[in-house]
Each structure stands twice: as C-alpha cells, then as structure tokens.
PDB file of C-alpha atoms in Angstrom:
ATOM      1  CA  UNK G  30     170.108  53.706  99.655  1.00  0.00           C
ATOM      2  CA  UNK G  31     170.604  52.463 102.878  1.00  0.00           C
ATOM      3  CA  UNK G  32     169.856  48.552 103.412  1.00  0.00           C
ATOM      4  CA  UNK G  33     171.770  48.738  99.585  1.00  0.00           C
ATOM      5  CA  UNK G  34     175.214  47.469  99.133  1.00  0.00           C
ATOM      6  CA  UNK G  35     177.401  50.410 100.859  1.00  0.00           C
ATOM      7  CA  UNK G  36     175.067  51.580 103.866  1.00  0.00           C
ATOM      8  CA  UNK G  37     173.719  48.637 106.308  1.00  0.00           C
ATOM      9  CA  UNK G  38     170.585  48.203 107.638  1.00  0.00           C
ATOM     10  CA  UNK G  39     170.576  47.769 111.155  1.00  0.00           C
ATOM     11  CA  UNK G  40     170.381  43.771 112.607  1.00  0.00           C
ATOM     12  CA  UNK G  41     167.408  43.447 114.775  1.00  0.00           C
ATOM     13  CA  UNK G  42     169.337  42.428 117.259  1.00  0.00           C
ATOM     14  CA  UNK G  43     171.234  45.635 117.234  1.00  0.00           C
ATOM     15  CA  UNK G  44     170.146  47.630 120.368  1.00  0.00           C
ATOM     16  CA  UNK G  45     172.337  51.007 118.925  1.00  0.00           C
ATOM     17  CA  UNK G  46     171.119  53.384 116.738  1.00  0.00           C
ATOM     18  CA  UNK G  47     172.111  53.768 113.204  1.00  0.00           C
ATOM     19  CA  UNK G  48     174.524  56.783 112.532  1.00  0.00           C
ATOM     20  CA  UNK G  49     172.763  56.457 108.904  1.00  0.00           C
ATOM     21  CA  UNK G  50     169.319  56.404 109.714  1.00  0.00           C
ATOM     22  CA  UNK G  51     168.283  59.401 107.502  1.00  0.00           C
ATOM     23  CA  UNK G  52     169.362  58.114 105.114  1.00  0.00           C
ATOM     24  CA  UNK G  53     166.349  56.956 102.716  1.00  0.00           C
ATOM     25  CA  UNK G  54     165.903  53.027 101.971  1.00  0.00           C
ATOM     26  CA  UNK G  55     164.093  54.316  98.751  1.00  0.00           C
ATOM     27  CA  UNK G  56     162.476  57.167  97.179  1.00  0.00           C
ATOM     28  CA  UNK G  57     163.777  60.265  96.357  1.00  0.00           C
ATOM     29  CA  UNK G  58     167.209  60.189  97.454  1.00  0.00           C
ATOM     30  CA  UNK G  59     169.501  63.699  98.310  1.00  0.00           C
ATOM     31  CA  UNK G  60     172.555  64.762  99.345  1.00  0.00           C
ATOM     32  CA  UNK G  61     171.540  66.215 102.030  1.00  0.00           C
ATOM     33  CA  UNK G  62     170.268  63.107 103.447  1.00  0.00           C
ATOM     34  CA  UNK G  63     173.796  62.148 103.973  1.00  0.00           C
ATOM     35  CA  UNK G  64     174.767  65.476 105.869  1.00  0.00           C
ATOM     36  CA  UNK G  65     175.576  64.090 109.592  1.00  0.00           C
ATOM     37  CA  UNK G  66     175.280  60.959 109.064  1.00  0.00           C
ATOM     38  CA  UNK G  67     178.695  58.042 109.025  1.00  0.00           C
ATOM     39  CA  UNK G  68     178.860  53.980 108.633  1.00  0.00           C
ATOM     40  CA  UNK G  69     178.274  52.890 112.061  1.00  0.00           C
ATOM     41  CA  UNK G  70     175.843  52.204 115.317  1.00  0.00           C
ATOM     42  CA  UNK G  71     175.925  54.195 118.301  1.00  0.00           C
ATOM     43  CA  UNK G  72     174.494  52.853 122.032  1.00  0.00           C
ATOM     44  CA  UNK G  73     174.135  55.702 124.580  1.00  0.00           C
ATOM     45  CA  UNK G  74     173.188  54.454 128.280  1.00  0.00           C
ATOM     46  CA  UNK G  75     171.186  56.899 129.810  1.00  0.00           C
ATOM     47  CA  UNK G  76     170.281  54.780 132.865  1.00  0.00           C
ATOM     48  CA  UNK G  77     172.356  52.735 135.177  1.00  0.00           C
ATOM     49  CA  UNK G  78     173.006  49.045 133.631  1.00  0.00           C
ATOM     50  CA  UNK G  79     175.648  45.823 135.537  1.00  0.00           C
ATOM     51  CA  UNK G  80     177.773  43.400 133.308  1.00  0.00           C
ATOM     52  CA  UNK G  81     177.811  44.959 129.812  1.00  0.00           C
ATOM     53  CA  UNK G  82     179.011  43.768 126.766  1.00  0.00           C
ATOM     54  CA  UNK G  83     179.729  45.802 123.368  1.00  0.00           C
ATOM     55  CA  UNK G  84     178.598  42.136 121.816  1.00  0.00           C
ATOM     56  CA  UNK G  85     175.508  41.891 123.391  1.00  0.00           C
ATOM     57  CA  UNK G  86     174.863  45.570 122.577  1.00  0.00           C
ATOM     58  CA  UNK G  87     175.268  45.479 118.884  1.00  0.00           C
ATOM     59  CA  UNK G  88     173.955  41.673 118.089  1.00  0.00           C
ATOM     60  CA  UNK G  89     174.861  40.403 115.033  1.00  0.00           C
ATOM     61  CA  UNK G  90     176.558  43.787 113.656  1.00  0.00           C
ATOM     62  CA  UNK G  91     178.977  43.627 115.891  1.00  0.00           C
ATOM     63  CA  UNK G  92     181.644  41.434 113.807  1.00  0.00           C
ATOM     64  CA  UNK G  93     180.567  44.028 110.744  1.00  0.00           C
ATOM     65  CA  UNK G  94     183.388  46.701 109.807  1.00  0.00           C
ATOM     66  CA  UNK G  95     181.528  49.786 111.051  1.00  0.00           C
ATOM     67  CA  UNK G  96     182.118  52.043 113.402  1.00  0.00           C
ATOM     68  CA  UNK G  97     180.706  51.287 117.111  1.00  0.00           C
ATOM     69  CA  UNK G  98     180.404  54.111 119.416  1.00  0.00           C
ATOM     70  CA  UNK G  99     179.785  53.733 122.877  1.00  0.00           C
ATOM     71  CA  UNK G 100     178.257  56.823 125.396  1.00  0.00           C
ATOM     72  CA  UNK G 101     177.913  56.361 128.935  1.00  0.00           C
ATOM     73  CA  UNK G 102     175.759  59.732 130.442  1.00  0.00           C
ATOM     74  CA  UNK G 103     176.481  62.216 132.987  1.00  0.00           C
ATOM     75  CA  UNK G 104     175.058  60.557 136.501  1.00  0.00           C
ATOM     76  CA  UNK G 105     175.322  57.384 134.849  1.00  0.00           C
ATOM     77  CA  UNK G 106     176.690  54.336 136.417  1.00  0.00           C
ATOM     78  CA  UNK G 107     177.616  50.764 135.167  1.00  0.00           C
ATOM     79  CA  UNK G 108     178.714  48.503 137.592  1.00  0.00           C
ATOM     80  CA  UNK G 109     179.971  44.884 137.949  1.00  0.00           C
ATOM     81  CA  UNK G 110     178.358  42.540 140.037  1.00  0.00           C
ATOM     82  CA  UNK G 111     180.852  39.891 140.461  1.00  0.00           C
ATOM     83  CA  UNK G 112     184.658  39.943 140.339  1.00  0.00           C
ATOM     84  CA  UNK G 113     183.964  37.628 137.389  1.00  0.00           C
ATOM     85  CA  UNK G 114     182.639  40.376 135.396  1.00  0.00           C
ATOM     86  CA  UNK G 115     183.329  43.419 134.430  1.00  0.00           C
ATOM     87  CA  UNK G 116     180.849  46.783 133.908  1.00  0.00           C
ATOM     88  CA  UNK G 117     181.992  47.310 130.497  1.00  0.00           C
ATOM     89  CA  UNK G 118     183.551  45.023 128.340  1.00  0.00           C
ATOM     90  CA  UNK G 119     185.322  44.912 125.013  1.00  0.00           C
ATOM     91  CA  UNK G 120     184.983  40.982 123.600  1.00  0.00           C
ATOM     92  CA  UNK G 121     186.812  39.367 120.504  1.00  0.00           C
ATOM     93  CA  UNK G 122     185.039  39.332 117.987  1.00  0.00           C
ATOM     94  CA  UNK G 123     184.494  42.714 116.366  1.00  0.00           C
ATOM     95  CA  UNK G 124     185.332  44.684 113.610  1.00  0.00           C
ATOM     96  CA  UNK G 125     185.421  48.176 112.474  1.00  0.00           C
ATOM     97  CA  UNK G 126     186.361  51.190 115.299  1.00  0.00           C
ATOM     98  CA  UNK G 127     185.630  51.028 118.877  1.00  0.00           C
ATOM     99  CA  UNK G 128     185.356  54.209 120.585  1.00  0.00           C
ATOM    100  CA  UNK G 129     183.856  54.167 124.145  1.00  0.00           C
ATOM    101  CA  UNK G 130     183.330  57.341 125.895  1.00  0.00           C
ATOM    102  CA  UNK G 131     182.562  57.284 129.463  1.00  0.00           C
ATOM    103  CA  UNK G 132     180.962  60.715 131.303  1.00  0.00           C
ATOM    104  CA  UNK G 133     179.494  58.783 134.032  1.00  0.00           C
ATOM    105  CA  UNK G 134     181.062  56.014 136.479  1.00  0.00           C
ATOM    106  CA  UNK G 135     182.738  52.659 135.577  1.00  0.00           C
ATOM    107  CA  UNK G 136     182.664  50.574 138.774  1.00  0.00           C
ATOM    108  CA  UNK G 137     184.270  47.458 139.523  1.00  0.00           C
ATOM    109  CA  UNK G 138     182.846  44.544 142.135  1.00  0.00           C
ATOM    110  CA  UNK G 139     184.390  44.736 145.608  1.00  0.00           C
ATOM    111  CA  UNK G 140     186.448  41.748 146.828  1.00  0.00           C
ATOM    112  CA  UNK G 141     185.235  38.706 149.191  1.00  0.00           C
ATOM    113  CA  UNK G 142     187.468  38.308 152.375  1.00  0.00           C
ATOM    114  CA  UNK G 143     191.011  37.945 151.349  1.00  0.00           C
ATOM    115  CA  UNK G 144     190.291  37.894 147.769  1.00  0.00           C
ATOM    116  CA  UNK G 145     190.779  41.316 144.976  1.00  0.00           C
ATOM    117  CA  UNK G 146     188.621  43.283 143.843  1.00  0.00           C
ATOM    118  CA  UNK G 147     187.033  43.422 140.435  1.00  0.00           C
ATOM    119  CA  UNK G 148     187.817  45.042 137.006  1.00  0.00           C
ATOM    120  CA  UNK G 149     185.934  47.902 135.551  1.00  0.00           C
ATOM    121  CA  UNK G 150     186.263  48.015 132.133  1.00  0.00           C
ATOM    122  CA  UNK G 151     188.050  45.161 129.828  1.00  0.00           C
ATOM    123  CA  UNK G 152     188.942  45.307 126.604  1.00  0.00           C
ATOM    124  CA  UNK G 153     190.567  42.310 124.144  1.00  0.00           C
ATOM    125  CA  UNK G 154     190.386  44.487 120.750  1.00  0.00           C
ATOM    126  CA  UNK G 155     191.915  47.433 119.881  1.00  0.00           C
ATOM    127  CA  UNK G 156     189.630  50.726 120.996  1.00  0.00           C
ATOM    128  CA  UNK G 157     189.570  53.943 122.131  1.00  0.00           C
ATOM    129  CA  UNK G 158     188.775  55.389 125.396  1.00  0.00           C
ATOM    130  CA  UNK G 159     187.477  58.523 126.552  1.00  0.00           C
ATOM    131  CA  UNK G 160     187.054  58.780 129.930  1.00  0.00           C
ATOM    132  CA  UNK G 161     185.741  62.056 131.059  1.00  0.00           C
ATOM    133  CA  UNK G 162     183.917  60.565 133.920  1.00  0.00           C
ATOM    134  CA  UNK G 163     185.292  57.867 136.766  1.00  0.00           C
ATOM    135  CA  UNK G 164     186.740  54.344 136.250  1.00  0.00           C
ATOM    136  CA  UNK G 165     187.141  52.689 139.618  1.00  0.00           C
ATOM    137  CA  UNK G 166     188.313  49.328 140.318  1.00  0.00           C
ATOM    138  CA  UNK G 167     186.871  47.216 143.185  1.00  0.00           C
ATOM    139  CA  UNK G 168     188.730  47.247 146.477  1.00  0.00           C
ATOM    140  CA  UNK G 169     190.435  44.080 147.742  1.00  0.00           C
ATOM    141  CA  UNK G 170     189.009  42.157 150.682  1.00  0.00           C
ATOM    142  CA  UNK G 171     190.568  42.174 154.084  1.00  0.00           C
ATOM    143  CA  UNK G 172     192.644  39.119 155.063  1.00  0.00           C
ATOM    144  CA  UNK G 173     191.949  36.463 158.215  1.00  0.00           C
ATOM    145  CA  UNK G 174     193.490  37.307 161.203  1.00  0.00           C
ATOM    146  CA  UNK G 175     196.491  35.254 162.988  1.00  0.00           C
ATOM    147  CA  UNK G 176     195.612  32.413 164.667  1.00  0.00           C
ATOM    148  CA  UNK G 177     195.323  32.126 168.583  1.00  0.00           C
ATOM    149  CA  UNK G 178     196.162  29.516 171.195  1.00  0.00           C
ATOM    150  CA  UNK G 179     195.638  28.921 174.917  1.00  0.00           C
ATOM    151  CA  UNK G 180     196.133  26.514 177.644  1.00  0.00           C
ATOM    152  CA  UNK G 181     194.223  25.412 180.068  1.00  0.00           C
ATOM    153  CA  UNK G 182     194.619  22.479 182.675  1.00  0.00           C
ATOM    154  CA  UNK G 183     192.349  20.477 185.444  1.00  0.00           C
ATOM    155  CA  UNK G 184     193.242  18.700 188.377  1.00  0.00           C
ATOM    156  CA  UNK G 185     191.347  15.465 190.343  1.00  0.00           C
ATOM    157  CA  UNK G 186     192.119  13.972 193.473  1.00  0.00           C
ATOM    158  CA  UNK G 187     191.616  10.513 194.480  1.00  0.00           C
ATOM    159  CA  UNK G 188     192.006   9.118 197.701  1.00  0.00           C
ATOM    160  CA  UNK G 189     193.593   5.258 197.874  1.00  0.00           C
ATOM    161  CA  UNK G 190     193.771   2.704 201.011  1.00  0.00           C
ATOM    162  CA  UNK G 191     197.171   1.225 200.937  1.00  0.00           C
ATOM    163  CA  UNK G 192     196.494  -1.946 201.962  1.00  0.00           C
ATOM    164  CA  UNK G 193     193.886  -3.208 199.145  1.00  0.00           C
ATOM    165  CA  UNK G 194     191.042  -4.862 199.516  1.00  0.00           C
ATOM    166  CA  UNK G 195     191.102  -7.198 201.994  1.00  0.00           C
ATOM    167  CA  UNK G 196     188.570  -5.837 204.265  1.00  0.00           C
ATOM    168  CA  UNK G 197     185.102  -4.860 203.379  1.00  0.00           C
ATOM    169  CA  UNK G 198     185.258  -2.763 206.995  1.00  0.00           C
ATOM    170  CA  UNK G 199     188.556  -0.968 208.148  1.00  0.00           C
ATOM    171  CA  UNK G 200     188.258   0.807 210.869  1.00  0.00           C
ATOM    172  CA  UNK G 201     191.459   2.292 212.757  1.00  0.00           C
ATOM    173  CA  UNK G 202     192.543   5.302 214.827  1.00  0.00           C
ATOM    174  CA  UNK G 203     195.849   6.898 215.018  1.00  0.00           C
ATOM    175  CA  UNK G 204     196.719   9.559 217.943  1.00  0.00           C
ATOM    176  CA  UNK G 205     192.725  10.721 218.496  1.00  0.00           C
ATOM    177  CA  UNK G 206     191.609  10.128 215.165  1.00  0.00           C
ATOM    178  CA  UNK G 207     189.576   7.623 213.472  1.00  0.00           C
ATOM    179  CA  UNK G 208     189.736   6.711 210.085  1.00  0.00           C
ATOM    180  CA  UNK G 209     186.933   4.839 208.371  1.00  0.00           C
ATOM    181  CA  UNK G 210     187.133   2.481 204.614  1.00  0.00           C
ATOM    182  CA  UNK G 211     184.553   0.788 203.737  1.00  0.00           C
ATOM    183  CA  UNK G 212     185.098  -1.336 200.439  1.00  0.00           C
ATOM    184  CA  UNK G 213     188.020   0.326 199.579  1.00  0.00           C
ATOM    185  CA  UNK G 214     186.341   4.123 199.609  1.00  0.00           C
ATOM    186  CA  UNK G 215     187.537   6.624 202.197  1.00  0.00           C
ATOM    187  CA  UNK G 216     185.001   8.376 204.757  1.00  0.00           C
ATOM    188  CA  UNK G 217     186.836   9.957 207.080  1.00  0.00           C
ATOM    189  CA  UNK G 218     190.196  12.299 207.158  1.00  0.00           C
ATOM    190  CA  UNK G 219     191.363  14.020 209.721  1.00  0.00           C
ATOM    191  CA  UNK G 220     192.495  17.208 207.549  1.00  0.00           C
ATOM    192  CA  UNK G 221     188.871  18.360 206.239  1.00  0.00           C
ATOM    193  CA  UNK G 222     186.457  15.812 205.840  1.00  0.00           C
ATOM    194  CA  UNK G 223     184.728  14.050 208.651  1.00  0.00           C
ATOM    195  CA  UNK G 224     186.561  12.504 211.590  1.00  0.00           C
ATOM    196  CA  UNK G 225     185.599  10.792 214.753  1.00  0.00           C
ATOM    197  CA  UNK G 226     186.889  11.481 218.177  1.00  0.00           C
ATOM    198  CA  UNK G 227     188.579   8.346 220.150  1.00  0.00           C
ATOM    199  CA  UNK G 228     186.491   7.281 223.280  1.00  0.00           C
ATOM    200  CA  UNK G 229     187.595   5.438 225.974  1.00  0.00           C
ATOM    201  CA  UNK G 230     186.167   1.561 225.604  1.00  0.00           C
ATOM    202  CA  UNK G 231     187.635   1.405 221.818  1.00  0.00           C
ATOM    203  CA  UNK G 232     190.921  -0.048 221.586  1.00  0.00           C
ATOM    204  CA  UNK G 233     194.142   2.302 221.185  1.00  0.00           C
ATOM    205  CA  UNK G 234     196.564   0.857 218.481  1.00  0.00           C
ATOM    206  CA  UNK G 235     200.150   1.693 218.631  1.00  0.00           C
ATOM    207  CA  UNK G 236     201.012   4.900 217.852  1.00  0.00           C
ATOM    208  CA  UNK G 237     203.515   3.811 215.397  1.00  0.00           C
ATOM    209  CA  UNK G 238     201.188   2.204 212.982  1.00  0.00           C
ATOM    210  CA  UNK G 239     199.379   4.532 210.682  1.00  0.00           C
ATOM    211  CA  UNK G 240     196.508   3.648 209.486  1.00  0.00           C
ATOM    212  CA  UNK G 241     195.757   6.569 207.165  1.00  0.00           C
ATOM    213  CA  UNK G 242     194.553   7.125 203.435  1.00  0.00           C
ATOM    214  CA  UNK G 243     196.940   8.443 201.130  1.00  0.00           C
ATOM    215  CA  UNK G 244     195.444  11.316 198.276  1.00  0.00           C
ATOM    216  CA  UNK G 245     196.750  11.095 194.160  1.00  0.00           C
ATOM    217  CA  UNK G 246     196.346  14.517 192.657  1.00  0.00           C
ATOM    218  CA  UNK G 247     196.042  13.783 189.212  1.00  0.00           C
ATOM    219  CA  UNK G 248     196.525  17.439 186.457  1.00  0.00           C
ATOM    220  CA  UNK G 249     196.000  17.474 182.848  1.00  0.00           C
ATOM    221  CA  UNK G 250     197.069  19.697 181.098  1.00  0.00           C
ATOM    222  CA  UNK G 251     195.733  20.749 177.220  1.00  0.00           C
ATOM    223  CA  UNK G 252     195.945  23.091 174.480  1.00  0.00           C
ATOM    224  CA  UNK G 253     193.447  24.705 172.457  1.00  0.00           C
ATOM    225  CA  UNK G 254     194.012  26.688 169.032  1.00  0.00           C
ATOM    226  CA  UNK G 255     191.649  28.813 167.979  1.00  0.00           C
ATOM    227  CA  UNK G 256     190.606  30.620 164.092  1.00  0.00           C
ATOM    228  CA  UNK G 257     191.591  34.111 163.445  1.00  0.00           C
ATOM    229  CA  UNK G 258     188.243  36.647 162.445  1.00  0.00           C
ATOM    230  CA  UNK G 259     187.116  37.186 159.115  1.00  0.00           C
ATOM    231  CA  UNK G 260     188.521  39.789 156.843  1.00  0.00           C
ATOM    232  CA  UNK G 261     186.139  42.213 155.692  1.00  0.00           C
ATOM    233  CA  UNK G 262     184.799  43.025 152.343  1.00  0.00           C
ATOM    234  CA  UNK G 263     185.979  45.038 149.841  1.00  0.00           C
ATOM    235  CA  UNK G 264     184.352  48.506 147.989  1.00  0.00           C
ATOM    236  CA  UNK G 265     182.689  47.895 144.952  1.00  0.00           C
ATOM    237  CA  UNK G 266     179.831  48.506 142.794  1.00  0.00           C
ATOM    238  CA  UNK G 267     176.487  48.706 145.703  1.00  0.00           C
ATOM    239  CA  UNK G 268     178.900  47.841 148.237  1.00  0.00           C
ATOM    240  CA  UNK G 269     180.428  49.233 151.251  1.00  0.00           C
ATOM    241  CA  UNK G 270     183.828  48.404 152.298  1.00  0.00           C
ATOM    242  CA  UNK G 271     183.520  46.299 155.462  1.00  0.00           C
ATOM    243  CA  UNK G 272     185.985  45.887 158.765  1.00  0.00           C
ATOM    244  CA  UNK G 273     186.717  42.647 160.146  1.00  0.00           C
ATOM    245  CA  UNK G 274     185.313  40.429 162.573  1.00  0.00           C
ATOM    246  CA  UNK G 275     187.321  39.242 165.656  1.00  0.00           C
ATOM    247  CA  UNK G 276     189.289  36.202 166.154  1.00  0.00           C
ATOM    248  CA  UNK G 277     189.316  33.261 168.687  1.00  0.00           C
ATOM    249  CA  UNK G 278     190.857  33.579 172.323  1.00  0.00           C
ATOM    250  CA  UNK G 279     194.413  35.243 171.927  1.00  0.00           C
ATOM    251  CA  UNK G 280     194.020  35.395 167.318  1.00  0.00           C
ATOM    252  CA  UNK G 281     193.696  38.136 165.140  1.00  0.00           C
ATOM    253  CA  UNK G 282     190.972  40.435 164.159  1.00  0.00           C
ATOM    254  CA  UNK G 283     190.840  40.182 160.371  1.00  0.00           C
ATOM    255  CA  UNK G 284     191.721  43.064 157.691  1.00  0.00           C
ATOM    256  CA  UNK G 285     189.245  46.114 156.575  1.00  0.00           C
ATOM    257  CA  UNK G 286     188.432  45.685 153.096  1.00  0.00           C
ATOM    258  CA  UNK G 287     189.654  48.657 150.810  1.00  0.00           C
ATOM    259  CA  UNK G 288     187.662  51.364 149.024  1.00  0.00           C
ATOM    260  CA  UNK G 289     187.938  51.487 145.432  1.00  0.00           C
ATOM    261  CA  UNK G 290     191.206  50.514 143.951  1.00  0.00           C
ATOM    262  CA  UNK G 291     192.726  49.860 147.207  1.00  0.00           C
ATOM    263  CA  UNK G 292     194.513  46.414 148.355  1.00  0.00           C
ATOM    264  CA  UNK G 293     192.461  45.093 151.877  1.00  0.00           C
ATOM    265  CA  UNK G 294     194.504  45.275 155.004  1.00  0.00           C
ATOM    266  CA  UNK G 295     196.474  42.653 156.205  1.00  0.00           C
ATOM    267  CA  UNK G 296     194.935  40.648 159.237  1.00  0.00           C
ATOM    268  CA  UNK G 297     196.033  40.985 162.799  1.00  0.00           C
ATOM    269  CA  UNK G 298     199.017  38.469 164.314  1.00  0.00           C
ATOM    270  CA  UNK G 299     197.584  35.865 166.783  1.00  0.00           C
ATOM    271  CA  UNK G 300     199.541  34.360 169.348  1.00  0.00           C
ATOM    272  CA  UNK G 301     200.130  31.519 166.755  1.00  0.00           C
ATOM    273  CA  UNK G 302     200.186  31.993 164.168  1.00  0.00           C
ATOM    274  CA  UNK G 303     200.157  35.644 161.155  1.00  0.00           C
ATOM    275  CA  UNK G 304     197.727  37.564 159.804  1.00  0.00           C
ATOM    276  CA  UNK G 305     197.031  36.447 155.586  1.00  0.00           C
ATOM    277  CA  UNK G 306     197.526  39.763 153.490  1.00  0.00           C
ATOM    278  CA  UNK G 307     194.491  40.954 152.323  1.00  0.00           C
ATOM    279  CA  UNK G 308     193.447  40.917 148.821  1.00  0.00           C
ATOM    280  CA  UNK G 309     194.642  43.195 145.907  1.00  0.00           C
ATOM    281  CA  UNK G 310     192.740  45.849 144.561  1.00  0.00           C
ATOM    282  CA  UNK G 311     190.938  45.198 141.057  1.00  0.00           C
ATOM    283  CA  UNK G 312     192.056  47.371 137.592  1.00  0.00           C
ATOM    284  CA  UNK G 313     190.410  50.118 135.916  1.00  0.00           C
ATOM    285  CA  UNK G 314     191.134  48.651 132.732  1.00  0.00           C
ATOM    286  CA  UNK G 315     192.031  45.190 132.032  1.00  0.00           C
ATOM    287  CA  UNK G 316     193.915  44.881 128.484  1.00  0.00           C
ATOM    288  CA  UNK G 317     195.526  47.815 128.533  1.00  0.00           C
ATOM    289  CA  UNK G 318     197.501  46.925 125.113  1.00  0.00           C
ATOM    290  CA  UNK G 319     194.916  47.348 123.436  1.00  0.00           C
ATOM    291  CA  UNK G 320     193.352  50.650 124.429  1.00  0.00           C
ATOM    292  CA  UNK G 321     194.365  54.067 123.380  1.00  0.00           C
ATOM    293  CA  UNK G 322     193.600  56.286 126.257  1.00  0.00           C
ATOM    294  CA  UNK G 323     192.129  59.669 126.579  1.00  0.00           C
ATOM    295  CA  UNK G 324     192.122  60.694 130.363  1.00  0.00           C
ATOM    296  CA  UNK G 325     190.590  64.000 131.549  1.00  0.00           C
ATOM    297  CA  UNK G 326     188.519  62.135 134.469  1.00  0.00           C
ATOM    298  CA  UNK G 327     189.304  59.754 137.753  1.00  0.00           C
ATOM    299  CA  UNK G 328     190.633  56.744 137.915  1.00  0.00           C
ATOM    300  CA  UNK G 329     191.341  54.370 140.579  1.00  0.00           C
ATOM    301  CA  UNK G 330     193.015  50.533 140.834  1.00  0.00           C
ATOM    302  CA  UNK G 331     195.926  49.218 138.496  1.00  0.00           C
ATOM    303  CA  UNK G 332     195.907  48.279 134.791  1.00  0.00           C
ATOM    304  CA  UNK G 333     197.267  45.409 133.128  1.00  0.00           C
TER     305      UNK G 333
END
C-alpha cells in the first residue's frame, strides 16, 4: 500500500507530485496499480518562477532516498533576481536521484557596474542534467571610465603707491599727467583709467621725479580631477544590457555591460588616470563536479 513501509506518502510540504499516486493506500490492491508508477516526486513548472530551490520544492521529502525529478516547460522561464541567487538550484541536503530537465530557459541575473554577472543553475549534489532548452548566465557589468584632469588659472591686479602711507592726499603730475592717491588707493593712470590734463596755475614738478603707481599682477594657478562615467549594466534575467554614462572633463566614458554570458567592456582611459575592466560574465552551471550533463540545447557563460 502506499503510505505502508516501501511506498511513501507524500509530505505536505511536498509541492511535487507522487510518481506512486495510483497506487491504493487500502482496499483492493492490483498489479496493475503499479504499472507506470516508480519511488519518487516529480515538480513540473509550467509557468515562469525566480530563485528556485529543489529543497523548497520537495519540503521535508527532500532528504528521503527517492527519486526527484525536475521539468521545466517549453516557453518556460526561471530566472534569478540577484547575482546572489541562482534560478535553479541544487542544495545539500538530499538524497535519492536528481534529474533536472530543462525545455525552457535558465537565466542568470545581470551584473551591477563593474561587477559579474549571475549564475543560472547551481548544483552541490550529484544530479543529472538535461538541458534541451537554454541556460544563460548573466552578463558582466561595464567598468568606470579613466579618470580626467584639467587646469585652469586666474589672474588679479593690484595697484600699490610706493611711497606708503604718509599722505591721506597725493596729488602729483609727471610730463602732462596727473596722478591722484587718496589713502593709499589709486584713481587715476595715465594708460586706461582716468587722467587729468596739467593746466597752467598748478605747479610743474621736475620731470625727473615720477610720481606714478606701480600694478602687481598676481596668477593662480589650480588643478582639478574629475570621476570617470559609470559602467553600464549587465544582461540578465528582465534586464537589458546597458551602455555607460560619460565621465568628468577630459575622463572616460564607462564600459557597456555584456549580454548573456559575456564579460562587460572595459572603461574608457581618461587623461589621468585607466579605465577598470568590466565585470566577468556569470556561469551556466555552478558545481560542475557534480553534474552529469546532457546537452542538446544553448548555453551561454562559463562553468566552474
């Protein structure tokens, strides 16, 4: 019978189906109840589903020794939603056969700016995989662009009475010029700003004594650095890969993120400084050890 001491009853917090579920749990019992029938669960996702886990799909009979089976549809698509996480994965834990076949799409999370891209499927017990479908790994983000610099510089002129303070009125002429100070601050120049023509009553001082202001130029001179642009995101489960933004005066524009399994570009050079490498591109399966591999499908990314 099943529930009896050789064919389980399903755990309630089992969300497969029970490969003996014709089986009778009392009653007349035949052999032909048996026809079709095997020790172990089956889950079959027939909708789109993000961060899966065989554990959380079979509850409590997941550490059992039966057989778990594992169907992902035609049109189907699980996806991770982080580079944390993975769309399908394979936890410690279990016992009894794993066998996951995939007909629809395995899709890793895309990278941030700079960083790599997601895994798609991860597995840390022995399994097998069918994958007549696609297994993509995220695309790596783009990196930051080089950083920039520039210089700039300002000038300020100041105009000085060489002979200090003494006099809270000045007031000379040289040749047919006048030149004005009052309390040390110049009002008159003969070269642009006002001057005053000589007249006849006013006293003519020699022409060897100069009674003119003298001008300080004064230049600074600074530099400025300035950030390199963003990278871009990577390709990933409901994401786009994305270019980068532009840098500061004279930096780099950051990387493009990649498309599924793809590294991001590397950023532009900036007058200062390099572009950062972008990030690498995720794996399409993560624990490769332990997974024997039937491949008739896509896949994209590295393994490891």
């Amino acid at each position: 019978y099943r529930g009896g001491s050789h064919i389980r009853t399903k755990a309630s917090n089992n969300n497969g189906v029970n490969l003996a579920a014709s089986v009778p749990s009392s009653g007349t019992i035949n052999i032909t109840n048996f026809r079709g029938t095997a020790k172990g669960f089956r889950f079959t996702f027939t909708s789109g589903a993000t961060n899966q886990s065989a554990a959380t799909l079979f509850g409590d009979d997941y550490a059992v020794n039966y057989r778990k089976e594992i169907v992902i549809d035609s049109g189907v698509e699980l996806g991770a939603t982080s580079t944390t996480e993975e769309a399908l994965e394979i936890p410690s834990g279990s016992s009894g056969t794993i066998v996951v076949t995939n007909n629809g799409i395995l899709s890793g999370a895309g990278g941030a700016a700079g960083a790599a891209g997601g895994d798609a499927f991860e597995t840390a017990v022995a399994c097998t995989l069918i994958n007549n479908g696609t297994i993509r790994a995220g695309g790596g983000g783009g990196g930051t662009g080089g950083g920039g610099q520039y210089s700039s510089s300002s000038s300020s002129t100041s105009y000085n009475w060489p002979y200090g303070t003494r006099y809270a009125w000045a007031d000379h002429w040289y040749g047919a010029f006048r030149f004005v100070v009052w309390a040390n601050t110049f009002y008159g120049t003969s070269s642009g700003n006002q001057s005053f023509a000589k007249s006849g009553s006013q006293r003519d001082y020699d022409n060897t004594y100069e009674a003119r202001m003298y001008a300080v130029t004064r230049t600074v001179s600074s530099t400025t650095n300035t950030n390199g642009g963003a990278g871009g995101v990577g390709q990933g489960y409901n994401q786009s890969a994305a270019s980068g933004s532009g840098g500061g005066t004279n930096a780099g524009t950051g990387g493009s993120g990649a498309s599924f399994g793809s590294a991001g570009s590397t950023g532009v050079n900036g007058n200062r400084t390099n572009g950062v490498a972008g990030g690498a591109a995720g794996n399409y399966i993560r624990g490769l050890s332990f997974v024997t591999l039937t491949q008739s499908g896509t896949v994209q990314g590295g393994t490891v």
